[in-house]
JSON list of C-alpha atoms in Angstrom, two decimals:
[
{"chain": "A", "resi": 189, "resn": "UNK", "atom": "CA", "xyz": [1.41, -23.04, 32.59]},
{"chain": "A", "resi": 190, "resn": "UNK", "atom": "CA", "xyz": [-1.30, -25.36, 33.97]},
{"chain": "A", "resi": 191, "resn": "UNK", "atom": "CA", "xyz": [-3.64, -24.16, 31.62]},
{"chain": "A", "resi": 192, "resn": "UNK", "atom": "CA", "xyz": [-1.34, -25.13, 28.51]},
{"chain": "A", "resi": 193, "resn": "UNK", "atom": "CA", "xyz": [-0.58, -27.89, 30.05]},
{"chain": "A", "resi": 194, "resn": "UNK", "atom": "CA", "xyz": [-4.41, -28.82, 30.30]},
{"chain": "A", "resi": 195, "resn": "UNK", "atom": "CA", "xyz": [-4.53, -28.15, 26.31]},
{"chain": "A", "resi": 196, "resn": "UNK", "atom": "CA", "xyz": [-1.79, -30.30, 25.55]},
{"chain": "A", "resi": 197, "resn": "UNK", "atom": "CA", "xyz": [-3.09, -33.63, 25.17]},
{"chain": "A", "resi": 198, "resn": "UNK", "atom": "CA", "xyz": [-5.83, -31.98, 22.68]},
{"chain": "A", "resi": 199, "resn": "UNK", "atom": "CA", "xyz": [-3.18, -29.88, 20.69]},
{"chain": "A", "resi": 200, "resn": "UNK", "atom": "CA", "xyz": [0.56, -31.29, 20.56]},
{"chain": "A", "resi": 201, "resn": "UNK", "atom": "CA", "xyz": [2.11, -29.59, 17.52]},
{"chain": "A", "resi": 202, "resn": "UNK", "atom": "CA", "xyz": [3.00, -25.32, 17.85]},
{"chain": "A", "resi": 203, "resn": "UNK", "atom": "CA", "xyz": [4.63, -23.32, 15.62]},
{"chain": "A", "resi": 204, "resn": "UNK", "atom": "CA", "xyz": [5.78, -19.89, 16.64]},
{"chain": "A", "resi": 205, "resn": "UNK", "atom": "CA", "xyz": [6.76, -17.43, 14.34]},
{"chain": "A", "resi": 206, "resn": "UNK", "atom": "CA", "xyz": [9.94, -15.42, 14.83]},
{"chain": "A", "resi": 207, "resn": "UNK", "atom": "CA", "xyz": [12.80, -16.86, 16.59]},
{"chain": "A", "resi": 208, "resn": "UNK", "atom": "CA", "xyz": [14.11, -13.95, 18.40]},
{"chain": "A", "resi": 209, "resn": "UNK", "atom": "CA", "xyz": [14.27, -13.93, 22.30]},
{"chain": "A", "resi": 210, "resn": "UNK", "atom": "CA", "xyz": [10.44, -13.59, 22.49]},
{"chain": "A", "resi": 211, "resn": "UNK", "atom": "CA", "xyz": [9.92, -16.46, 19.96]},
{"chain": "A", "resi": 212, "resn": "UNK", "atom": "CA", "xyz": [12.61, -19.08, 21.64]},
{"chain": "A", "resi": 213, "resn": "UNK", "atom": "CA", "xyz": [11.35, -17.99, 25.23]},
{"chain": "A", "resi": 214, "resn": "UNK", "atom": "CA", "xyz": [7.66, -18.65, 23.97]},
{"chain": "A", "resi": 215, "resn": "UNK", "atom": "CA", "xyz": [8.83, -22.05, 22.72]},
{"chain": "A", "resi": 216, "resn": "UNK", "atom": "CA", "xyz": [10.77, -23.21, 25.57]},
{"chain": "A", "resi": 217, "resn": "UNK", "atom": "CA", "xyz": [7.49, -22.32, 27.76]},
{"chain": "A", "resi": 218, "resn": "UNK", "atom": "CA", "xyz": [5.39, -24.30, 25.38]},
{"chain": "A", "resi": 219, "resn": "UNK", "atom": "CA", "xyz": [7.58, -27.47, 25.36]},
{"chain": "A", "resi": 220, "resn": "UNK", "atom": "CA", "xyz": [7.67, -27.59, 29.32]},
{"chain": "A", "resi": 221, "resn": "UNK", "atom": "CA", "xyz": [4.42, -27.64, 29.09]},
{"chain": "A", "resi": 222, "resn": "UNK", "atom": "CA", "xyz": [4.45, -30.78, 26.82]},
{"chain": "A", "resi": 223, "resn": "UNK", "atom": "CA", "xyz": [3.92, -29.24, 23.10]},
{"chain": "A", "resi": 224, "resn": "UNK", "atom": "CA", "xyz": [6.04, -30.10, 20.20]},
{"chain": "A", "resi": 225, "resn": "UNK", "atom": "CA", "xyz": [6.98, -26.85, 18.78]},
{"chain": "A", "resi": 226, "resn": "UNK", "atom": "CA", "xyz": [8.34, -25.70, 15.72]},
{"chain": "A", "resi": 227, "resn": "UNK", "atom": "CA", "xyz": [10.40, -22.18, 15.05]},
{"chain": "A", "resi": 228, "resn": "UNK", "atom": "CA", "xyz": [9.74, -20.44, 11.98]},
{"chain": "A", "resi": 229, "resn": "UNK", "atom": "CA", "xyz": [11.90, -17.63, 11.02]},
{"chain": "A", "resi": 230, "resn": "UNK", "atom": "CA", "xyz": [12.58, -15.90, 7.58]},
{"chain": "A", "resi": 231, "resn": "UNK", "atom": "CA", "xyz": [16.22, -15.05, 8.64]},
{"chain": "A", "resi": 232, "resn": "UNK", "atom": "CA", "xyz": [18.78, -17.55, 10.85]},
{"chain": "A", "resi": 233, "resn": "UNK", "atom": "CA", "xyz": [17.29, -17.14, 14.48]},
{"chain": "A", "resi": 234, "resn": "UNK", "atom": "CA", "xyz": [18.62, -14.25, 16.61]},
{"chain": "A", "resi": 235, "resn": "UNK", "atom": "CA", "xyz": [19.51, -12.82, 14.27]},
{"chain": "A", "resi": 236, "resn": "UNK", "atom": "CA", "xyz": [16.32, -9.46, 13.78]},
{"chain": "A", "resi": 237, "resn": "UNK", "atom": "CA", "xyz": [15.81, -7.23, 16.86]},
{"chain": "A", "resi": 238, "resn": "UNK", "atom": "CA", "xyz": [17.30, -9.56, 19.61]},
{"chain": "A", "resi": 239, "resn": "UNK", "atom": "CA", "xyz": [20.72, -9.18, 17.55]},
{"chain": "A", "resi": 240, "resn": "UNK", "atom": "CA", "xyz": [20.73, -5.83, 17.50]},
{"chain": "A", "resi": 241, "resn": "UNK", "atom": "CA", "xyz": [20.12, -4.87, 21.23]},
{"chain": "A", "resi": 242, "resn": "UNK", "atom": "CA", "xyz": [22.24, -4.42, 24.43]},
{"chain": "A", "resi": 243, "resn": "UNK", "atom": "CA", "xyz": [21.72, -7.78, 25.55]},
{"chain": "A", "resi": 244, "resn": "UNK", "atom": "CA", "xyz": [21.68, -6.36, 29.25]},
{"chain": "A", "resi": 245, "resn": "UNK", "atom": "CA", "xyz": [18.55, -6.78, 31.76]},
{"chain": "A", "resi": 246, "resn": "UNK", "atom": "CA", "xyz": [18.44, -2.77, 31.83]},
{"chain": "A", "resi": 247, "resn": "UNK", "atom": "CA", "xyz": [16.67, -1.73, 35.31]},
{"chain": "A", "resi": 248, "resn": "UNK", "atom": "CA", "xyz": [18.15, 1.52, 34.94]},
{"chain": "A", "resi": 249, "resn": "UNK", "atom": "CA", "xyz": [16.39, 1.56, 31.60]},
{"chain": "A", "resi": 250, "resn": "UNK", "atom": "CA", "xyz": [12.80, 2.27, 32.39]},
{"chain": "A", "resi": 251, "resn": "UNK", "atom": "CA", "xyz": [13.62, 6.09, 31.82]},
{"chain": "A", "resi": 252, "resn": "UNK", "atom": "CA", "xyz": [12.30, 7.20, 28.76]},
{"chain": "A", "resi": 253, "resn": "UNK", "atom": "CA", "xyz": [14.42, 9.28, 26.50]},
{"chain": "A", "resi": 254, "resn": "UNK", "atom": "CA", "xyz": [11.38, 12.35, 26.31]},
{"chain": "A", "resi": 255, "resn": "UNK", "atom": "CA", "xyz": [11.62, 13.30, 29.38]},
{"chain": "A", "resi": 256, "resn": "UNK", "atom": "CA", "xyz": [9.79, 16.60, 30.91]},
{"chain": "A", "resi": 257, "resn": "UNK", "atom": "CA", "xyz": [13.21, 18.41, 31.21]},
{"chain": "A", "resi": 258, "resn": "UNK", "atom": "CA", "xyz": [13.20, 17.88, 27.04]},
{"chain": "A", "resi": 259, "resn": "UNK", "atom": "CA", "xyz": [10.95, 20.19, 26.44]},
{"chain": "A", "resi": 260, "resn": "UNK", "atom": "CA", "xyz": [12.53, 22.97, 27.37]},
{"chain": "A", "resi": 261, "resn": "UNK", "atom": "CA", "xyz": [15.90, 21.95, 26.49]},
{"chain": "A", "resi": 262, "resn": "UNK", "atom": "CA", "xyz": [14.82, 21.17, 22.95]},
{"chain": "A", "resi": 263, "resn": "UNK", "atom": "CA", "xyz": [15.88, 24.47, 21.48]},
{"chain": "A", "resi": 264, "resn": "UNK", "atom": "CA", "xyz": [19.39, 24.33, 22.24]},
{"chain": "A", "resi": 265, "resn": "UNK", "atom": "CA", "xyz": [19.84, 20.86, 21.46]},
{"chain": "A", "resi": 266, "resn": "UNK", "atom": "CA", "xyz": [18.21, 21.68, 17.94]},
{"chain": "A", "resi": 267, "resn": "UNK", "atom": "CA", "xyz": [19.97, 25.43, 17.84]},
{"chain": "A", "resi": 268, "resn": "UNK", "atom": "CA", "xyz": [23.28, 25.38, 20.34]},
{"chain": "A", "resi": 269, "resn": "UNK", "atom": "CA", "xyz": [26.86, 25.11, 19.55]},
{"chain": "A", "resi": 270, "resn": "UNK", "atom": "CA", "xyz": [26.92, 21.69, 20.48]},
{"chain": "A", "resi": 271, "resn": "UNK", "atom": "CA", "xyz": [24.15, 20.37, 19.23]},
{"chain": "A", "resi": 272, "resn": "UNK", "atom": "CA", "xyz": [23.48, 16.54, 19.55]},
{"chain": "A", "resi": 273, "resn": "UNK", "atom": "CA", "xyz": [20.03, 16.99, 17.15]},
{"chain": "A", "resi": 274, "resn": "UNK", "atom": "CA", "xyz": [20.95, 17.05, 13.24]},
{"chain": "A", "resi": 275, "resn": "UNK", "atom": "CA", "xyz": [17.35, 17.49, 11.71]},
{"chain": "A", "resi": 276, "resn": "UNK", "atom": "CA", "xyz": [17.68, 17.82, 7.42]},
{"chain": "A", "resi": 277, "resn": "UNK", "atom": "CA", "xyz": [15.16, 20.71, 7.09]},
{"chain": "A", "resi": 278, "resn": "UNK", "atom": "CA", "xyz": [13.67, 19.55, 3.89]},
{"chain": "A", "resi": 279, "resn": "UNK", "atom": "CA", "xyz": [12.01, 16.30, 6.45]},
{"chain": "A", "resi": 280, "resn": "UNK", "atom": "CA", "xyz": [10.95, 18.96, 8.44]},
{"chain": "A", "resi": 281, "resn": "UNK", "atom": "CA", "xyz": [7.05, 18.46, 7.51]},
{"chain": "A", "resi": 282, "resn": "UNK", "atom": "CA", "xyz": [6.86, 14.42, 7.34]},
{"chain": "A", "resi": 283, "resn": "UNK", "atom": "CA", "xyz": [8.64, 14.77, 10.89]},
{"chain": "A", "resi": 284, "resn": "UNK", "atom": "CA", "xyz": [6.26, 17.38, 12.46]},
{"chain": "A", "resi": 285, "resn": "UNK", "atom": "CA", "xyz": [3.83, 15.14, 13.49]},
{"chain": "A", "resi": 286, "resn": "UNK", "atom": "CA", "xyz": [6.01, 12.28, 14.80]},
{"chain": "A", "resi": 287, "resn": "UNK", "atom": "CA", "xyz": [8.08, 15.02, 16.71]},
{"chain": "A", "resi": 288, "resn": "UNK", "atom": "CA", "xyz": [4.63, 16.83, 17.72]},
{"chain": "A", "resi": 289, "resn": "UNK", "atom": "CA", "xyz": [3.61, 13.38, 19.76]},
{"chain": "A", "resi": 290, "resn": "UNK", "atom": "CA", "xyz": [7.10, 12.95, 20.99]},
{"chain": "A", "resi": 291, "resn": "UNK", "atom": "CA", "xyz": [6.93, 16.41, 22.17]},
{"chain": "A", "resi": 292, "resn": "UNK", "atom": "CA", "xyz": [3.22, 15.35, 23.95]},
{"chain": "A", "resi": 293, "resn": "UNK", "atom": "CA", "xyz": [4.92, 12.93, 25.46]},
{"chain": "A", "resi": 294, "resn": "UNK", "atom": "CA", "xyz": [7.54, 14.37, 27.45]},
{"chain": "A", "resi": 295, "resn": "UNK", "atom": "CA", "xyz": [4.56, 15.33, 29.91]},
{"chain": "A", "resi": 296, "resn": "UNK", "atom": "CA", "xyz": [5.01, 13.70, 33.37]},
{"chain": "A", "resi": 297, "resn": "UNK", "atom": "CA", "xyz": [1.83, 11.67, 33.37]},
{"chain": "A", "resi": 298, "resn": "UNK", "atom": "CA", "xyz": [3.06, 10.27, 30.13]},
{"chain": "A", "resi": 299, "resn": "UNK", "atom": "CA", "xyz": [6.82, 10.01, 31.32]},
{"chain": "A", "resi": 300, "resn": "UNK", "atom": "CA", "xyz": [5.50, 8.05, 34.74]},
{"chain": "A", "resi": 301, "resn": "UNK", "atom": "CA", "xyz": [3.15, 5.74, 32.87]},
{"chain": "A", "resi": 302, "resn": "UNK", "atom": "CA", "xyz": [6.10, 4.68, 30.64]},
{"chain": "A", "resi": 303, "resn": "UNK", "atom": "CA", "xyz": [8.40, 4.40, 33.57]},
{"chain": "A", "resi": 304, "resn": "UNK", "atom": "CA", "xyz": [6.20, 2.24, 35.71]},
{"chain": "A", "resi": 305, "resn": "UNK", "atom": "CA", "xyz": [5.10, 0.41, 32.72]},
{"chain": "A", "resi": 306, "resn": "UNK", "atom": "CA", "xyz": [8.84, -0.58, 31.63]},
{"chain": "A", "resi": 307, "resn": "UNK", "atom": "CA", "xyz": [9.67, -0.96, 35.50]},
{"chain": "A", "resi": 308, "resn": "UNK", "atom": "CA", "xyz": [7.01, -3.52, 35.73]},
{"chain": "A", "resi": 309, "resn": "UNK", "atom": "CA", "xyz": [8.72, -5.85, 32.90]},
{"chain": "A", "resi": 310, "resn": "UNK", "atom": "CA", "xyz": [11.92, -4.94, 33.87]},
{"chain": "A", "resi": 311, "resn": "UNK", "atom": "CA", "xyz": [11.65, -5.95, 37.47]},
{"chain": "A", "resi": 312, "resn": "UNK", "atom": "CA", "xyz": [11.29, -9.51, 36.51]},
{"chain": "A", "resi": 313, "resn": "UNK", "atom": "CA", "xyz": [12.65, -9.89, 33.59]},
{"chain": "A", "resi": 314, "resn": "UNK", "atom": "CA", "xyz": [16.01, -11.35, 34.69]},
{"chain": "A", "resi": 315, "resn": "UNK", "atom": "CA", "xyz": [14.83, -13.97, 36.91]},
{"chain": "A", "resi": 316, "resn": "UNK", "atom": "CA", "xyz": [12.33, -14.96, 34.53]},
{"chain": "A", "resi": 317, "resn": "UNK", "atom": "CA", "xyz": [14.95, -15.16, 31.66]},
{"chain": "A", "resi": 318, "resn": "UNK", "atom": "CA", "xyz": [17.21, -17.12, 34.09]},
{"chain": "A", "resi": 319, "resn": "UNK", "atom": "CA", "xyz": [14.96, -20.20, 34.18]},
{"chain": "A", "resi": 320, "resn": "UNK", "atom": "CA", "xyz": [15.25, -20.22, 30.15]},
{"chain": "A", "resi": 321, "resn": "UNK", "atom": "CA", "xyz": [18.79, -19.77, 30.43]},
{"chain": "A", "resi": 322, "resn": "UNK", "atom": "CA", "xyz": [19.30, -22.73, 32.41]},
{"chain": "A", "resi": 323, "resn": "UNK", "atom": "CA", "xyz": [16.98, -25.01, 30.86]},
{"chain": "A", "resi": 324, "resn": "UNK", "atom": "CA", "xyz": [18.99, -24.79, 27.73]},
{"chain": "A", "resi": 325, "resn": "UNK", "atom": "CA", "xyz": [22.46, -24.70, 29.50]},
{"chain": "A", "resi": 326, "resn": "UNK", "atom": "CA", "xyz": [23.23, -21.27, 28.58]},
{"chain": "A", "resi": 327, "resn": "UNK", "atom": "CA", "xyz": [23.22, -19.21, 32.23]},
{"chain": "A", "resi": 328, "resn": "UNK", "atom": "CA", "xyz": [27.19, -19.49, 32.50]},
{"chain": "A", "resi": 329, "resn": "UNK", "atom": "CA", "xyz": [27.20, -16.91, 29.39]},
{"chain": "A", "resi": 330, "resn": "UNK", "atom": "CA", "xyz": [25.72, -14.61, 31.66]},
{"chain": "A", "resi": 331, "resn": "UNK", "atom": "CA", "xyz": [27.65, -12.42, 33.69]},
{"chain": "A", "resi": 332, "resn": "UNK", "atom": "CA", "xyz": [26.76, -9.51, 36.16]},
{"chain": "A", "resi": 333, "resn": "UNK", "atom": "CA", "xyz": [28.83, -6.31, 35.60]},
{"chain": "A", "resi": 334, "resn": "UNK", "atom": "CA", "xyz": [26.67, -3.25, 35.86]},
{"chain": "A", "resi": 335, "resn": "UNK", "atom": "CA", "xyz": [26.63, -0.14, 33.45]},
{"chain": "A", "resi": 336, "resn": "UNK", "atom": "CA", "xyz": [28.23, 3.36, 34.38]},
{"chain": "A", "resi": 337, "resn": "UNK", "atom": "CA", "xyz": [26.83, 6.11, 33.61]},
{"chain": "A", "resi": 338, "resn": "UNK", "atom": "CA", "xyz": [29.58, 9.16, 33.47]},
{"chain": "A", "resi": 339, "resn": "UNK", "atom": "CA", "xyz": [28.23, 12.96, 33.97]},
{"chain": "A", "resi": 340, "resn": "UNK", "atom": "CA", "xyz": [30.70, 15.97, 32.45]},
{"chain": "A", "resi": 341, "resn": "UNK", "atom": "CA", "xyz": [29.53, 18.28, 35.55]},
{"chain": "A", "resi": 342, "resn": "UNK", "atom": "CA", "xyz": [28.57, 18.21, 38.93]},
{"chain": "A", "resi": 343, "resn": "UNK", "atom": "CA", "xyz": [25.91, 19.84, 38.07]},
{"chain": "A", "resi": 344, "resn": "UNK", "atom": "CA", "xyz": [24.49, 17.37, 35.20]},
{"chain": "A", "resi": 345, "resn": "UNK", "atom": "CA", "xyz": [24.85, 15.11, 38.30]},
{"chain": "A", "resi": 346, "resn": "UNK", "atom": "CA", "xyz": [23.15, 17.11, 40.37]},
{"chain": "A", "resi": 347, "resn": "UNK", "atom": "CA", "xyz": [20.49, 17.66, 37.70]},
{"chain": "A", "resi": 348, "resn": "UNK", "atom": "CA", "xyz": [19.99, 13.93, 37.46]},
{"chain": "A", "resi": 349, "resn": "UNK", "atom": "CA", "xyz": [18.84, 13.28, 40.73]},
{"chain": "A", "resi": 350, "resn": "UNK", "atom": "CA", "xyz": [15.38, 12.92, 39.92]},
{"chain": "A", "resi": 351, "resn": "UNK", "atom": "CA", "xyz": [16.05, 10.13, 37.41]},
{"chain": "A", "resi": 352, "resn": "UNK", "atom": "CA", "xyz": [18.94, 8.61, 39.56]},
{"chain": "A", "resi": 353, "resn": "UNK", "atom": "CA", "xyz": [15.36, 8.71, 42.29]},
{"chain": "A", "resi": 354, "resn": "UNK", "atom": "CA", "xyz": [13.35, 7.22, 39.56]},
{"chain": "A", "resi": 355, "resn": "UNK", "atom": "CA", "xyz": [15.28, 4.36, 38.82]},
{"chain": "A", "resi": 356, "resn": "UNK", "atom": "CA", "xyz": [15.71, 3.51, 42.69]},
{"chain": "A", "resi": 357, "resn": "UNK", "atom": "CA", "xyz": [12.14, 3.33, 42.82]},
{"chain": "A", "resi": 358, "resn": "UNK", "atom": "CA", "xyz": [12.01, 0.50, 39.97]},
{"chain": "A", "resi": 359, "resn": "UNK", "atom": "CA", "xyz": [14.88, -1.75, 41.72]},
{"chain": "A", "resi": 360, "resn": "UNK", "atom": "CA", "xyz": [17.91, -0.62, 40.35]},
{"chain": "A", "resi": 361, "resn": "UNK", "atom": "CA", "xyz": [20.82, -0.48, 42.50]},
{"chain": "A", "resi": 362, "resn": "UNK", "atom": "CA", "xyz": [23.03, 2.25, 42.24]},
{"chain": "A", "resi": 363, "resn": "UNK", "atom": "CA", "xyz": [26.67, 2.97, 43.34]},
{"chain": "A", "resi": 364, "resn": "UNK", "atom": "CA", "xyz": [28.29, 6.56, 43.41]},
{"chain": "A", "resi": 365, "resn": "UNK", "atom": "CA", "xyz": [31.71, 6.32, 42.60]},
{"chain": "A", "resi": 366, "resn": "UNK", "atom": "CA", "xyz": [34.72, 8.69, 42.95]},
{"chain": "A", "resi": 367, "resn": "UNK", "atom": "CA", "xyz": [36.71, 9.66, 39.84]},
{"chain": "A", "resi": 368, "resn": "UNK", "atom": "CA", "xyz": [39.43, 7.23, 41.47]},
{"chain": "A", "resi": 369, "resn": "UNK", "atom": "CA", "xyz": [36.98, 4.28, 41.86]},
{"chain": "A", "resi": 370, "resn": "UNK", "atom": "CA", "xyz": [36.23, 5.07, 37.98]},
{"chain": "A", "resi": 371, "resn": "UNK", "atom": "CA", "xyz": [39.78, 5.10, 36.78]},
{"chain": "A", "resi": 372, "resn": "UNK", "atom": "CA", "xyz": [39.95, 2.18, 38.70]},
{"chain": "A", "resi": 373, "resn": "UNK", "atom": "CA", "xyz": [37.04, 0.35, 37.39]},
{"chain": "A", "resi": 374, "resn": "UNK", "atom": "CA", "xyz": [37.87, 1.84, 33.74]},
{"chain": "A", "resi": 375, "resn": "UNK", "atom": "CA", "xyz": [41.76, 2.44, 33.29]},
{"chain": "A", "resi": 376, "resn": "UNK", "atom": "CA", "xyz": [41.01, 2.71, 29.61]},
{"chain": "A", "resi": 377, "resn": "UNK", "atom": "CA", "xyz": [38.75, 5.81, 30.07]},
{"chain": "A", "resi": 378, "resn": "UNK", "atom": "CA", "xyz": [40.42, 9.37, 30.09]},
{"chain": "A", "resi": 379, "resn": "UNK", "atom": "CA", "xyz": [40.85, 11.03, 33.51]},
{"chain": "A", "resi": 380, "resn": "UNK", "atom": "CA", "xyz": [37.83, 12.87, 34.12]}
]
């Protein structure tokens, strides 16, 4: 910021286009550091891509979804009883390519690039969101409950490890709990 705030004297008036999370937090920083900035947005701010996410600071998120166990599970997700993949046939050549890279990408120098890479922004992402949160009065609307993520099997557990490893590596925290801690966490949530 002591650069900006250098610049300031020579340049008082910003605008910033979009006012999403990235615009607002780019404006705050810029009026600490003694601009006068103006938000433009087409639509009412918040209201694009920051509306439609989690809202969560997602350490355990840095785990792609192409993953090197995708490749060879990609059959029976297309072809098995219970598929999750629907693809409409006819799409089938526009989508080759995009599914070729996405394919490419499930290698495990690409996976660990885009895990480190998301770690890296993740890690900090909180505390650095914090500061804008209580500049503008708003870090009582943030609260602190975790995410659970539920396996079918023991052995979809057990096949998780790796990932479970992964995101210990990038700072999550992680809690095993019982199917009693669960129900206890979650009444709502059938007995597993």
């Amino acid at each position: 910021m002591t650069d900006l705030a250098e610049h300031s004297q020579e340049r008082r008036n910003i605008a910033v286009i979009g006012a999403g999370i990235v615009g607002v937090s780019c404006a705050l920083h810029l009026q600490q550091a003694g601009f006068n900035v103006t938000l433009f947005d087409r639509d009412e701010p918040g209201s694009g891509a920051t509306y439609g996410n989690a809202c969560t600071f997602a350490l355990y998120g840095s785990i792609p979804v192409n993953r090197p166990d995708l490749i060879w599970r990609f059959p029976s997700l297309m072809f098995g009883h219970e598929r999750p993949l629907s693809i409409a046939w006819r799409y089938m050549p526009k989508m080759t390519p995009w599914l070729i890279q996405f394919l490419k990408h499930c290698r495990r120098e690409h996976v660990d690039r885009t895990i480190n890479g998301l770690g890296s922004l993740l890690r900090d992402a909180e505390d650095a969101s914090m500061i804008l949160f209580r500049a503008c009065g708003g870090s009582d609307l943030i609260s602190r409950d975790g995410t659970i993520s539920i396996y079918p099997t023991s052995e979809s557990f057990d096949a998780d490890a790796i990932n479970r490893q992964r995101r210990l590596t990038q700072g999550a925290q992680i809690q095993e709990l019982t199917a009693t801690d669960l129900q206890d966490l979650e009444p709502n949530l059938a007995p597993i």
